[in-house]
Coordinates of C-alpha atoms in Angstrom, one line a residue:
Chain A
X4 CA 76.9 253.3 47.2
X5 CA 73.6 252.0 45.7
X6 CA 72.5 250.8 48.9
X7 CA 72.3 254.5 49.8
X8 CA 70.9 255.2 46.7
X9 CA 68.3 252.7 47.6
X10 CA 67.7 254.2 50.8
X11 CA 67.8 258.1 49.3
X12 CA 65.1 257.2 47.2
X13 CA 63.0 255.5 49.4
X14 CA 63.2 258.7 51.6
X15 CA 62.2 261.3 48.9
X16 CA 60.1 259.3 46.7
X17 CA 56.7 260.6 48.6
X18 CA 57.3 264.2 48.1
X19 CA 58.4 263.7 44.8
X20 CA 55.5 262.3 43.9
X21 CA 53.5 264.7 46.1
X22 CA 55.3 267.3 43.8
X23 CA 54.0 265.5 40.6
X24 CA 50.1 265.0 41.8
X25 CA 50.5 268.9 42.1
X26 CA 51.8 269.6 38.9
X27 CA 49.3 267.6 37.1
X28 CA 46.0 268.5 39.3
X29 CA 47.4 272.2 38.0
X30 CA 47.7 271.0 34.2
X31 CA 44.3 269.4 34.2
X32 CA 42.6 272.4 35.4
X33 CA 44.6 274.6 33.3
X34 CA 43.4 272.3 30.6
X35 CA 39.3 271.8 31.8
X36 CA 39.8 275.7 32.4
X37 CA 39.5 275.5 28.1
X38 CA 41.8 278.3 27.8
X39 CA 41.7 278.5 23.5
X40 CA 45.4 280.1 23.1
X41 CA 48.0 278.0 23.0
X42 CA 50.6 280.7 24.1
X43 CA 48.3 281.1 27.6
X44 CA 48.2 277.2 28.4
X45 CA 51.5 276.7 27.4
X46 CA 52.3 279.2 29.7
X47 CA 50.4 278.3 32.3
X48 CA 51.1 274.6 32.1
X49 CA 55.4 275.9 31.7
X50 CA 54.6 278.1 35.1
X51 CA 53.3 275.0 36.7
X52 CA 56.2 273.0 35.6
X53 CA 58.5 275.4 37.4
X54 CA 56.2 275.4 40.5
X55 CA 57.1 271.5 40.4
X56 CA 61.4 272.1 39.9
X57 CA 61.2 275.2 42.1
X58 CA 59.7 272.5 44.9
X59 CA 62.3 269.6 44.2
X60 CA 65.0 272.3 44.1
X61 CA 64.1 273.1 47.5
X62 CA 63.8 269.9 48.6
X63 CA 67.1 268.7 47.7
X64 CA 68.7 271.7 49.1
X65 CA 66.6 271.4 52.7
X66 CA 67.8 267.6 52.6
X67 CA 71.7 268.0 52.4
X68 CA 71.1 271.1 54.8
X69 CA 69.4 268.2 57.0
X70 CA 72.4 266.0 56.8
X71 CA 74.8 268.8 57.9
X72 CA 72.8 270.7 60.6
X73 CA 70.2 268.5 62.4
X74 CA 70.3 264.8 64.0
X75 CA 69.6 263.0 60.9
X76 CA 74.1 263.6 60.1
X77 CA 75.0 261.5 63.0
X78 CA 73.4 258.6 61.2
X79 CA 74.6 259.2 57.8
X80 CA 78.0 260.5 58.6
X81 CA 79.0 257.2 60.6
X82 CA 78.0 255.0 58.0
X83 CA 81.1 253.4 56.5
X84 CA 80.8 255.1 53.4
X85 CA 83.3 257.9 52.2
X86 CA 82.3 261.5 51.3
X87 CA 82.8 260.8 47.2
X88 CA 80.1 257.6 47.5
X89 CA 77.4 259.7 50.0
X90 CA 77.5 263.0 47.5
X91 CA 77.7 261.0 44.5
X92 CA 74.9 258.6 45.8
X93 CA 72.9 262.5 47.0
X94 CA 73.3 263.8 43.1
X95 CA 72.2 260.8 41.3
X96 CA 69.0 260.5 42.8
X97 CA 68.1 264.2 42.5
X98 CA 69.1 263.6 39.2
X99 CA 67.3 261.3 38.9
X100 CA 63.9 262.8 40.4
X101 CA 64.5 266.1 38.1
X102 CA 64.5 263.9 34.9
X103 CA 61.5 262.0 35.7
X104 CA 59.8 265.4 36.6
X105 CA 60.8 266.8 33.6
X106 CA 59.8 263.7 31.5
X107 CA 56.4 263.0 33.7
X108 CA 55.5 266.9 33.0
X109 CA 56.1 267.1 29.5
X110 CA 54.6 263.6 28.4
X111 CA 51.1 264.6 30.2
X112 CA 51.8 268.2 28.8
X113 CA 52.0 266.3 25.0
X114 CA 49.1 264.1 25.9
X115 CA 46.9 267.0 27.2
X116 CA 47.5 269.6 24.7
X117 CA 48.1 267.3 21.7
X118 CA 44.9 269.1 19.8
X119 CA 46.2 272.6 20.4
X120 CA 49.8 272.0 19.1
X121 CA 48.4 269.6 16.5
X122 CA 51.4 267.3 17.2
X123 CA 51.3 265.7 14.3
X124 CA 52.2 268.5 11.8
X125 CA 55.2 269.1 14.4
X126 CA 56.4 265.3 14.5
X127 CA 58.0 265.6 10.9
X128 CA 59.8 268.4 11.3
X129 CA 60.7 267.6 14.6
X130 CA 62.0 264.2 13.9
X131 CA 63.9 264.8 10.7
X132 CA 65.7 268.4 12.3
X133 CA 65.0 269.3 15.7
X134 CA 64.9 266.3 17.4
X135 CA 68.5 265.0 17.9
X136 CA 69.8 269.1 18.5
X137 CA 66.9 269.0 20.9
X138 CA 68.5 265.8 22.8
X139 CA 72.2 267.6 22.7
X140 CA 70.6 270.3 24.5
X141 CA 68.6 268.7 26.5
X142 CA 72.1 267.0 27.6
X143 CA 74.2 270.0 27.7
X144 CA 71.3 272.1 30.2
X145 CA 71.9 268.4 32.1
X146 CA 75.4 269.1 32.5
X147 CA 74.7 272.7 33.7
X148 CA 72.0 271.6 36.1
X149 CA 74.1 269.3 37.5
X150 CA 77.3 271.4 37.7
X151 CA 74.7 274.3 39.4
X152 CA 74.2 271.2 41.9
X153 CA 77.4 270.1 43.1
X154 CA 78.3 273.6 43.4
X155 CA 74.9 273.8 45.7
X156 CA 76.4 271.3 47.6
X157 CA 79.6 273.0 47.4
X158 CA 78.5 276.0 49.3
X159 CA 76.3 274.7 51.9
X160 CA 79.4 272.5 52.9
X161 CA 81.8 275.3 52.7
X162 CA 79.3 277.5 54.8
X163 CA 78.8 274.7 57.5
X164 CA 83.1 274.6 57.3
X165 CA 83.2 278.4 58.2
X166 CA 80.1 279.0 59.8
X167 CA 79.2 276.5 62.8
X168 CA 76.3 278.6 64.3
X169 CA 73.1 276.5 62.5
X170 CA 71.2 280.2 62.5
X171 CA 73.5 281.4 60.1
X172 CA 73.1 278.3 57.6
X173 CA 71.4 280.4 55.5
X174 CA 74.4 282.2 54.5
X175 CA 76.2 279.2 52.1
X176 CA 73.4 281.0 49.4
X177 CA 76.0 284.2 49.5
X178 CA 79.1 281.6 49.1
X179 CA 76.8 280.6 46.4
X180 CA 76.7 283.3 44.2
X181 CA 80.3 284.6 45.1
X182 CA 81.3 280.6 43.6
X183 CA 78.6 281.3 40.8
X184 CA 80.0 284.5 39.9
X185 CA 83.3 284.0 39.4
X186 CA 82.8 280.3 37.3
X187 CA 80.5 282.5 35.4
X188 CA 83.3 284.9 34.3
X189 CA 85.8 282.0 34.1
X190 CA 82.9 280.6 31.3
X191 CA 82.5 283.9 29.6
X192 CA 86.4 284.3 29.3
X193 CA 87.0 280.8 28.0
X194 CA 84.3 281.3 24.9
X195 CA 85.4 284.3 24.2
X196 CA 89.5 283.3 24.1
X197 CA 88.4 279.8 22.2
X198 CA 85.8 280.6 19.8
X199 CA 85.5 277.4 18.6
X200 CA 82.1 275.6 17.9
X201 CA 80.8 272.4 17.2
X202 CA 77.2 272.0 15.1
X203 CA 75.2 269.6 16.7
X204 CA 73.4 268.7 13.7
X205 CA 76.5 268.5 11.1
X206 CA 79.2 267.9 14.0
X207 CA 81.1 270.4 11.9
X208 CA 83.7 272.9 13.7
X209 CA 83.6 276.7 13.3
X210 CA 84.8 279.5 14.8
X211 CA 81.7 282.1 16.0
X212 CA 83.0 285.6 17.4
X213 CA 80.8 287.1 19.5
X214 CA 79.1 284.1 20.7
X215 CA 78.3 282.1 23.9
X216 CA 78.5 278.9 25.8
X217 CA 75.6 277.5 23.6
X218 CA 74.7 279.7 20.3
X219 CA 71.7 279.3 18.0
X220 CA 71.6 280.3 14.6
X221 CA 69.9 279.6 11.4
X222 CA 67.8 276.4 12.8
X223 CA 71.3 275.0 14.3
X224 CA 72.8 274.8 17.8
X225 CA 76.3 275.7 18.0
X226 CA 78.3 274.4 21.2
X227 CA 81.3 275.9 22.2
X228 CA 84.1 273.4 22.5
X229 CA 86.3 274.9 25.8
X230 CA 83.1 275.6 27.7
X231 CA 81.9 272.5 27.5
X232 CA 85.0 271.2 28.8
X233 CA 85.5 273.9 31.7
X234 CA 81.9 273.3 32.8
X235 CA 82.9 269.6 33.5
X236 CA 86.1 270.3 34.9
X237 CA 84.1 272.6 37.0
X238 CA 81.7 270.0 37.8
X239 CA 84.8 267.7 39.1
X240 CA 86.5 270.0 41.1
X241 CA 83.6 271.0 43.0
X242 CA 82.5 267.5 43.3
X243 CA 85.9 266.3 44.9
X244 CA 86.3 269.2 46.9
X245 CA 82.8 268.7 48.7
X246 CA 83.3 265.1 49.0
X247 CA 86.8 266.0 50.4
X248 CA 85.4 268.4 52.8
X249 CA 82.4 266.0 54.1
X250 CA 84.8 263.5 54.9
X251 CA 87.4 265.2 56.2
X252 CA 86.6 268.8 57.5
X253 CA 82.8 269.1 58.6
X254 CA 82.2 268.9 62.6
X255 CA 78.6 267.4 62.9
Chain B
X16 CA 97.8 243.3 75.8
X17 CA 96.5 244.7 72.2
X18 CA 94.9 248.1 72.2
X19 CA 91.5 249.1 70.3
X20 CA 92.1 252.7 71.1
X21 CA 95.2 254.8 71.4
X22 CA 95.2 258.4 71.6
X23 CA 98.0 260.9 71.9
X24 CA 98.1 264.5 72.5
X25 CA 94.1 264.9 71.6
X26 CA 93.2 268.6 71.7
X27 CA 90.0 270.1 70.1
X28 CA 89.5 273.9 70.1
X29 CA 86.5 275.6 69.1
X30 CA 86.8 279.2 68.2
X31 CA 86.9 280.3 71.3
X32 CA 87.5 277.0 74.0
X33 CA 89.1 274.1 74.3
X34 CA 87.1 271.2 74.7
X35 CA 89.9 268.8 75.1
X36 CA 93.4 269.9 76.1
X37 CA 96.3 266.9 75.0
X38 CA 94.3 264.2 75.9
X39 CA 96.6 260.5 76.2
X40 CA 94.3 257.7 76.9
X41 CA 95.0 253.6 75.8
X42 CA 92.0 251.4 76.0
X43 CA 92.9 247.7 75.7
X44 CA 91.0 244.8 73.6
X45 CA 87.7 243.5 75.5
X46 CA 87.0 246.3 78.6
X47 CA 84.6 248.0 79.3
X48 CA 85.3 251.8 80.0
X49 CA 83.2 254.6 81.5
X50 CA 84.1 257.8 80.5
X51 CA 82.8 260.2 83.6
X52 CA 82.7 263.7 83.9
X53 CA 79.6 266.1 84.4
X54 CA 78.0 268.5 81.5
X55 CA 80.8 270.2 79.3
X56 CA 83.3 267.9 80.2
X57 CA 84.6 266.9 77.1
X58 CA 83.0 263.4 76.9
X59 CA 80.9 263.8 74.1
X60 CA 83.8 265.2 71.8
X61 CA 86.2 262.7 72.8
X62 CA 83.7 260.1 71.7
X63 CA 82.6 261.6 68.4
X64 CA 86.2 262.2 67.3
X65 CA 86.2 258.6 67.5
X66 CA 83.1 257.7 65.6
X67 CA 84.4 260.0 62.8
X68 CA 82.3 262.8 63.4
X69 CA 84.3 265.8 65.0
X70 CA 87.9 266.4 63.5
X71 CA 90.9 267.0 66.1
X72 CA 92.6 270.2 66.3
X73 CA 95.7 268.3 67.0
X74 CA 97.0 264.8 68.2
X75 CA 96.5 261.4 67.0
X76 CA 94.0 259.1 67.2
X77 CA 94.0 255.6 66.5
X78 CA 91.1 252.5 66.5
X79 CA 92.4 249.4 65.9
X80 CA 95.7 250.7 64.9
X81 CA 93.9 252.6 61.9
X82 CA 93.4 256.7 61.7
X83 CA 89.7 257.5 62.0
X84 CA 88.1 256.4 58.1
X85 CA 85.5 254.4 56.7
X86 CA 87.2 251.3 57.8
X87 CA 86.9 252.2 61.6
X88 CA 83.3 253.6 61.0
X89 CA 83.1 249.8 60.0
X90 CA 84.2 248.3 63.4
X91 CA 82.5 250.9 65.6
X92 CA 78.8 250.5 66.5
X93 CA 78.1 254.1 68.3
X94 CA 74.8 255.2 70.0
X95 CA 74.9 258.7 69.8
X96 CA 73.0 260.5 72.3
X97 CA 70.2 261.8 70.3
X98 CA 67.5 260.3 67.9
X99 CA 69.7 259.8 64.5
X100 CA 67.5 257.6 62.5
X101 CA 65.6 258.9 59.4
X102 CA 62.3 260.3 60.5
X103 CA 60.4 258.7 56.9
X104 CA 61.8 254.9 58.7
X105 CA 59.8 252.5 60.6
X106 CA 61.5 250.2 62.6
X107 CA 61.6 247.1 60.3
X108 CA 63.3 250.3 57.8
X109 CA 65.8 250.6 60.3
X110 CA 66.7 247.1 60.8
X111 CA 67.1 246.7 57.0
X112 CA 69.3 249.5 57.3
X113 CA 71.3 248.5 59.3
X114 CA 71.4 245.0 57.7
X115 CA 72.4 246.7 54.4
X116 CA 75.2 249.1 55.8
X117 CA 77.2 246.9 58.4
X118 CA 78.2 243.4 57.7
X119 CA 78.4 242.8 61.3
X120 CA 74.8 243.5 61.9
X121 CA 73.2 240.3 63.3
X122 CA 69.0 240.7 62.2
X123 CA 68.1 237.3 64.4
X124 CA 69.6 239.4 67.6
X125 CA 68.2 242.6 66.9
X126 CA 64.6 241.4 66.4
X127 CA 65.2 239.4 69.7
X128 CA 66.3 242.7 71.7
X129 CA 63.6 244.6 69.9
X130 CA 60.9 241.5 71.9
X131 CA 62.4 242.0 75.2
X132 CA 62.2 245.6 75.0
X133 CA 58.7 245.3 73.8
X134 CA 58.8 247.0 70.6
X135 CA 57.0 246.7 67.6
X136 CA 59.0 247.1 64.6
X137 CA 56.0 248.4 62.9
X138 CA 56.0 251.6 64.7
X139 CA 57.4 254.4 62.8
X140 CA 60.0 256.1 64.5
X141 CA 58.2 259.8 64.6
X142 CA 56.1 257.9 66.9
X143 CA 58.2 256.9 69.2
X144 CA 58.6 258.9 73.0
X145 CA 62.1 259.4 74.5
X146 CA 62.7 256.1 76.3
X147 CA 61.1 253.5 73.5
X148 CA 63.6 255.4 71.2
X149 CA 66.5 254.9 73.5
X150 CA 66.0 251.2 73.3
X151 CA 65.6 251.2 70.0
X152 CA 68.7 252.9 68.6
X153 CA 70.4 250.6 71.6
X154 CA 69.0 247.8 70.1
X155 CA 70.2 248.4 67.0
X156 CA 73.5 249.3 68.0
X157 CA 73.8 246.2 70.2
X158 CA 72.8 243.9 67.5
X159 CA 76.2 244.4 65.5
X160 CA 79.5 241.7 66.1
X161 CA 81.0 245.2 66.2
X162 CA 84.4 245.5 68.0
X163 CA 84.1 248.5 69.7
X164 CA 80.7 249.9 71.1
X165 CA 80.4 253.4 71.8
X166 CA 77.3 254.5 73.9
X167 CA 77.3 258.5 74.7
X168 CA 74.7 258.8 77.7
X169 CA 73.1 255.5 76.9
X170 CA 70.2 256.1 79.9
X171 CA 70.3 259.8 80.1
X172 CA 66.8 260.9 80.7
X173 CA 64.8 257.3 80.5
X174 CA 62.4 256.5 83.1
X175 CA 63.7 253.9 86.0
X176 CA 62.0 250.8 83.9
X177 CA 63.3 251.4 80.6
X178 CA 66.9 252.1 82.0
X179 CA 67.1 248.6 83.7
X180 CA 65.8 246.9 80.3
X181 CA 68.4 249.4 78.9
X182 CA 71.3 248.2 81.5
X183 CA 70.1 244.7 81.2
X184 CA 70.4 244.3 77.7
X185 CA 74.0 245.9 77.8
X186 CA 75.3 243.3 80.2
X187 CA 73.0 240.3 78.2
X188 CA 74.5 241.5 75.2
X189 CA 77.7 242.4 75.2
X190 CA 80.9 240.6 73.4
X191 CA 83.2 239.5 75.7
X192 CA 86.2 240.0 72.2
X193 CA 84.6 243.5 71.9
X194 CA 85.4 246.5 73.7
X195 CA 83.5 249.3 75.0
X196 CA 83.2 252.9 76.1
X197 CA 80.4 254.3 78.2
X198 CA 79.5 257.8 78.6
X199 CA 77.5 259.2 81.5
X200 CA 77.1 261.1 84.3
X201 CA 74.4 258.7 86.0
X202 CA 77.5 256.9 87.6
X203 CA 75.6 254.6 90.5
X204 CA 73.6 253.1 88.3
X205 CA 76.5 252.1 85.9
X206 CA 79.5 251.9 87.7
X207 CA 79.3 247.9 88.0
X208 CA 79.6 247.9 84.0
X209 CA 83.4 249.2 84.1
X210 CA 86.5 247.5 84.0
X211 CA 87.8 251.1 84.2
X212 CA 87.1 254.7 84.6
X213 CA 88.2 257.7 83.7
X214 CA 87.4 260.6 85.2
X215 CA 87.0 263.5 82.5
X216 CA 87.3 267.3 84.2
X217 CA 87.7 270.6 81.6
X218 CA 88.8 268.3 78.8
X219 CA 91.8 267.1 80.7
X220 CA 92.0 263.6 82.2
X221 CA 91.5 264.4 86.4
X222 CA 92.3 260.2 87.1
X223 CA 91.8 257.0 85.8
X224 CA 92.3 253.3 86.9
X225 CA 91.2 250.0 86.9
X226 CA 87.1 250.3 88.8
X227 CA 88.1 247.5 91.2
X228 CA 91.7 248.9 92.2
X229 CA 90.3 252.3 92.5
X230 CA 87.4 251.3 94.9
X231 CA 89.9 249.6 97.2
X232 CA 92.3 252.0 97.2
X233 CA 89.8 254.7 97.9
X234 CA 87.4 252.5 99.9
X235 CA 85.1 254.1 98.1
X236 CA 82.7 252.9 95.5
X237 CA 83.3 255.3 91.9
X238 CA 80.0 257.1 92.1
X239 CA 81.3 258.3 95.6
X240 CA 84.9 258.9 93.6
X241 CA 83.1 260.9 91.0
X242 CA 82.0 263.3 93.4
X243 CA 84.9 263.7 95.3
X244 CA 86.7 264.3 92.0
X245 CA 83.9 266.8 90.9
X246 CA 82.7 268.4 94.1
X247 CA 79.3 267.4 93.8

């Protein structure tokens, strides 16, 4: 498996850093444009930051679509690897390649703009309170992202299951948001039949009515318990059944 | 004598045809067999059932006494009949490719068939035309200890120079413990490859039989057989 990482990598790294030389040229020129209001550049500099994940989104999607439509699947799908190691080894490195967009972005962001949000009145309070609920977040949107891309992949390899004509690929977006949809009201009805939350600052449980997956309030981040644990079942069952499917049911 | 492939009762339907209809077809350890049979035949799906690309409909279907998984994908070198490697590669990339995926991948061979078929494996492989690709996916595919070869249309549209390099490095380089399948409809110029033939009509198996016994019987050499059998 990490020989195909290897080799997934060294087939995306270009773009992705294409994607990143974008994203900065547009943050410097944001930034030379001397825009005085922190709310517009912060904006600005957040739009061009979405520019960047709207772009690797894509590309991640257009590469497994690769894989199952065009030539590139006779080559991939003979190698002896099973269908668990080639979508494992497919979500690690877009993992990968969102976290060191994410990380590459908001480090110049800081470095830029560290006048305008006078970072060093926001270090104390963001060190001593924010900070670690910031990191339990920042794992918990993770989780989500990564559940939103296994069920991506879900969908593209149901629709090439169902639908053989490469015209109609398009469609797996409509299996999409039917799948979507329904874990969406799965997650609603599991918060709202187990109400229990965990504070990710006092790791304290409490019971919340009337809350949601993730709840803020009062400076703290409240995490419901059963959602977090749906959204990873979630994220296994649609992992295993894709892998299952790759290996087992899709005709290149 | 130990068989490589068995297959019984092989039938693939698409929605609304039958590619192949209960196929039953044995190929014993170390031959060399040419699969025949014009355009829509049912060559192609035959072969990529057995590289693990199509599932059957029904039937079984065995390499090496093992169902189609990642361990036969292991044993089977296949030349598809289209350009498969990664577009970002050059062809030093897809040697180490190969290197790193099958064990059986010999690097001192392949960049010895990549000299006689005059390629330079710092060409990337967007650059290459039809025929320099053909011998480079053959090369690569050659260059594994693998114990079955497939090759689907091996010299389908190549120019008459680069099939002979493409026919001479089959018979320079294949593995007498190995066995193969051939694909084509170009039967003349491959038909002295084959230990045996079989003649593919409609997804059904029209005849088959040892090349030599069949051309004696017949008194007729197989590319004249084919057409008989096809009507061409």
């Amino acid at each position: 498996m990490g020989k195909y990482i290897k080799y997934e990598i060294k087939g995306s790294y270009r773009f992705v850093l294409g994607v990143l030389a974008l994203v900065l040229i547009l943050m410097t020129g944001i930034y030379l444009k001397g825009f005085d209001r922190l709310g517009i550049i912060g904006g600005l500099a957040g739009l061009a930051i979405v520019i960047g994940y709207i772009a690797e989104i894509y590309y991640i999607i257009d590469s497994f679509r690769k894989e199952l439509y065009e030539d590139r699947g006779y080559l991939t799908f003979t190698l002896p690897l099973s269908g668990k190691q080639i979508i494992a080894s497919k979500l690690v490195v877009s993992t990968l390649w969102i976290l060191v967009i994410g990380f590459v972005t908001m480090g110049y962001f800081l470095i830029l703009f560290r006048k305008d949000i006078n970072i060093g009145q926001l270090e104390i309070g963001l060190l001593e309170e924010f900070l670690p609920q910031m990191i339990y977040y920042g794992i918990y949107m993770l989780v989500l992202g990564i559940n939103t891309l296994i069920l991506i992949y879900l969908s593209m390899a149901l629709g090439r299951v169902t639908i053989r004509n490469k015209k109609l690929g398009g469609l797996w977006f409509l299996i999409f948001i039917v799948l979507s949809t329904f874990v969406q009201i799965g997650y609603n009805y599991v918060y709202q039949t187990f109400p229990h939350y965990l504070n990710l600052s006092s790791f304290n449980l409490i019971n919340i009515d009337n809350g949601a997956g993730l709840t803020i309030s009062s400076g703290s981040i409240y995490m419901n318990l059963a959602t977090a644990i749906y959204t990873i079942l979630i994220g296994i069952v649609s992992f295993f059944t894709t892998s299952y499917l790759v290996e087992n049911k899709i005709d290149i | 004598m130990e068989k490589i492939v068995e297959i019984k009762g092989l039938t693939k339907r698409y929605i609304n045809t039958i590619a192949l209809n209960g196929i039953d077809l044995d190929i014993e350890k170390g031959k060399v067999v040419g699969i025949l049979g014009p355009n829509g035949s049912g060559k192609t799906t035959l072969i990529k059932i057995l590289a693990g690309l199509l599932r059957q409909s029904k039937g079984e279907v065995k390499i090496d006494s093992r169902n189609i998984s990642v361990y036969t994908k292991s044993i089977v070198s296949y030349l598809p009949d289209r350009n498969f490697l990664y577009s970002w590669m050059s062809i030093e990339d897809a040697l180490k490719f190969y290197s790193d995926f099958f064990k059986d991948f010999d690097i001192k061979r392949a960049e010895n068939l990549l000299d006689f078929m005059n390629l330079d494996k710092y060409l990337k492989v967007n650059q290459l035309s039809k025929g320099m690709h053909e011998k480079l996916n053959l090369s690569l595919v050659l260059s594994r200890k693998a114990k079955l070869y497939i090759l689907d249309e091996p010299i389908a549209g190549v120019d008459p120079v680069a099939r002979d390099k493409i026919l001479d490095a089959i018979i320079n380089n294949y593995n007498e413990d190995s066995s193969m399948i051939i694909t084509t409809h170009l039967v003349r110029d491959m038909e002295n490859l084959f230990d045996e033939v079989v003649f593919l009509k409609e997804g059904t198996i029209k005849q088959r039989g040892e090349a030599e016994k069949l051309r004696e019987e017949n008194g007729k050499s197989i590319d004249e057989l084919y057409k008989e059998v096809f009507g061409e």
